[in-house]
Short mmCIF file of C-alpha atoms in Angstrom, two decimals:
data_model
loop_
_atom_site.label_atom_id
_atom_site.label_comp_id
_atom_site.label_asym_id
_atom_site.label_seq_id
_atom_site.Cartn_x
_atom_site.Cartn_y
_atom_site.Cartn_z
CA MET A 181 153.21 96.29 81.82
CA GLU A 182 154.93 99.42 80.41
CA ILE A 183 156.31 100.17 77.23
CA TRP A 184 159.12 102.88 76.56
CA ILE A 185 158.56 104.26 73.31
CA ASN A 186 159.80 107.06 70.77
CA PRO A 187 156.65 107.66 68.76
CA ALA A 188 158.92 108.49 65.56
CA CYS A 189 160.47 104.79 65.77
CA SER A 190 158.81 102.42 63.27
CA LYS A 191 159.70 99.47 65.63
CA CYS A 192 157.90 101.21 68.43
CA ARG A 193 154.75 101.87 66.60
CA SER A 194 154.64 98.18 65.37
CA ALA A 195 154.78 97.02 68.99
CA ILE A 196 152.07 99.18 70.01
CA SER A 197 150.00 97.87 67.21
CA LEU A 198 150.72 94.29 68.27
CA LEU A 199 150.17 94.89 71.86
CA ASP A 200 146.53 96.68 70.82
CA ALA A 201 145.76 93.55 68.44
CA GLU A 202 146.46 91.28 71.42
CA GLY A 203 144.28 93.39 73.70
CA ALA A 204 147.09 94.08 76.05
CA GLU A 205 146.78 96.29 78.88
CA TYR A 206 149.79 98.55 79.03
CA THR A 207 151.08 102.19 79.76
CA VAL A 208 153.05 104.10 77.42
CA ARG A 209 156.31 105.97 78.51
CA ARG A 210 157.72 108.38 76.06
CA TYR A 211 160.98 108.24 77.24
CA LEU A 212 162.30 111.10 75.30
CA GLU A 213 159.77 113.41 77.41
CA ASP A 214 159.51 111.63 80.50
CA VAL A 215 163.12 110.76 80.80
CA PRO A 216 164.08 107.99 83.12
CA SER A 217 166.55 108.58 86.11
CA GLU A 218 169.86 106.69 86.42
CA ASP A 219 167.93 104.75 89.10
CA GLU A 220 165.10 103.94 86.73
CA ILE A 221 167.64 102.65 84.01
CA ARG A 222 169.55 100.68 86.61
CA ALA A 223 166.37 98.95 87.46
CA VAL A 224 165.36 98.35 84.00
CA LEU A 225 168.94 97.01 83.26
CA GLU A 226 168.61 94.51 86.09
CA ARG A 227 165.30 93.29 84.76
CA LEU A 228 166.76 93.01 81.18
CA GLY A 229 169.82 91.10 82.42
CA LEU A 230 171.92 93.48 80.41
CA GLU A 231 174.64 96.30 80.53
CA PRO A 232 173.97 99.72 79.71
CA TRP A 233 176.12 99.40 76.57
CA ASP A 234 173.95 96.53 75.46
CA ILE A 235 170.98 98.99 75.10
CA THR A 236 172.94 101.95 73.51
CA ARG A 237 172.33 103.25 70.40
CA THR A 238 175.94 103.71 69.32
CA GLN A 239 175.08 105.18 65.80
CA GLU A 240 173.28 108.24 67.04
CA ALA A 241 175.07 111.60 66.76
CA GLU A 242 175.12 112.07 70.48
CA ALA A 243 176.96 108.79 70.84
CA LYS A 244 179.49 109.83 68.10
CA GLU A 245 179.76 113.34 69.91
CA LEU A 246 180.47 111.68 73.28
CA GLY A 247 182.88 108.88 71.67
CA LEU A 248 180.91 106.18 73.29
CA LYS A 249 182.63 103.62 70.92
CA GLU A 250 185.81 104.09 72.50
CA TRP A 251 184.38 103.84 76.26
CA ALA A 252 185.48 100.95 78.47
CA ARG A 253 182.64 98.34 78.88
CA ASP A 254 183.32 97.11 82.42
CA ALA A 255 182.05 97.48 85.92
CA GLY A 256 184.30 100.63 86.50
CA THR A 257 182.60 102.57 83.65
CA ARG A 258 179.07 101.22 83.93
CA GLY A 259 177.94 104.36 85.93
CA ARG A 260 179.42 106.34 83.34
CA TRP A 261 177.30 104.79 80.79
CA ILE A 262 174.05 104.97 82.81
CA ALA A 263 174.70 108.72 83.30
CA ALA A 264 175.12 109.02 79.58
CA LEU A 265 171.72 107.31 78.93
CA ALA A 266 170.04 109.41 81.64
CA GLN A 267 171.43 112.69 80.10
CA HIS A 268 170.92 111.65 76.23
CA PRO A 269 167.82 109.35 76.24
CA ARG A 270 167.93 109.18 72.73
CA LEU A 271 170.59 106.67 73.13
CA ILE A 272 168.47 104.16 74.81
CA GLN A 273 167.62 101.22 72.46
CA ARG A 274 163.75 101.03 71.91
CA PRO A 275 161.09 99.97 72.49
CA ILE A 276 161.76 98.43 76.09
CA ILE A 277 158.77 96.51 77.49
CA THR A 278 158.54 95.88 81.35
CA ALA A 279 156.15 92.91 82.13
CA ASP A 280 154.05 92.69 85.29
CA ASP A 281 156.12 89.70 86.30
CA GLY A 282 159.31 91.38 86.92
CA THR A 283 160.98 90.63 83.35
CA ALA A 284 161.85 93.14 80.76
CA LEU A 285 162.99 92.83 76.98
CA VAL A 286 164.00 94.99 74.20
CA ALA A 287 160.92 94.65 71.75
CA ARG A 288 162.38 95.32 68.37
CA SER A 289 160.67 92.12 66.89
CA GLU A 290 157.13 90.83 66.76
CA ASP A 291 158.52 87.56 68.49
CA ALA A 292 160.10 89.94 71.14
CA VAL A 293 156.80 91.51 71.84
CA ARG A 294 154.94 88.34 71.96
CA GLU A 295 157.55 87.11 74.42
CA ALA A 296 156.60 89.96 76.76
CA LEU A 297 153.03 89.40 76.37
CA SER A 298 153.41 85.78 77.42
CA HIS A 299 155.30 87.22 80.72
CA ASN A 300 152.35 89.31 81.42
CA LYS A 301 149.56 86.57 81.51
CA ASP A 302 148.44 85.22 85.07
#
């Protein structure tokens, strides 16, 4: 499994601590440094079953500068949202865990991390 984190994020640190406590095998992706491509974002969205606006941190300064709250949320603007996330990775909600069974989730709570762990068992 892989977890996308920002080390400065307390929810990311909590998720890592829980994964470690459970003895989980995972790789860490510091997505602000190792920025996901548009294709990678599309793939994670498909695994999450979400749209790009569902994983966008609209309170970030960059979101306000881009005027994201005014952007349409439909199939016609989906590519624009994905491009914005790739160009401004700080806007991506975190942490995101991708499990070995093909599922993914935004792991902002202990329950969500435990759910990811359950998807990673044989």
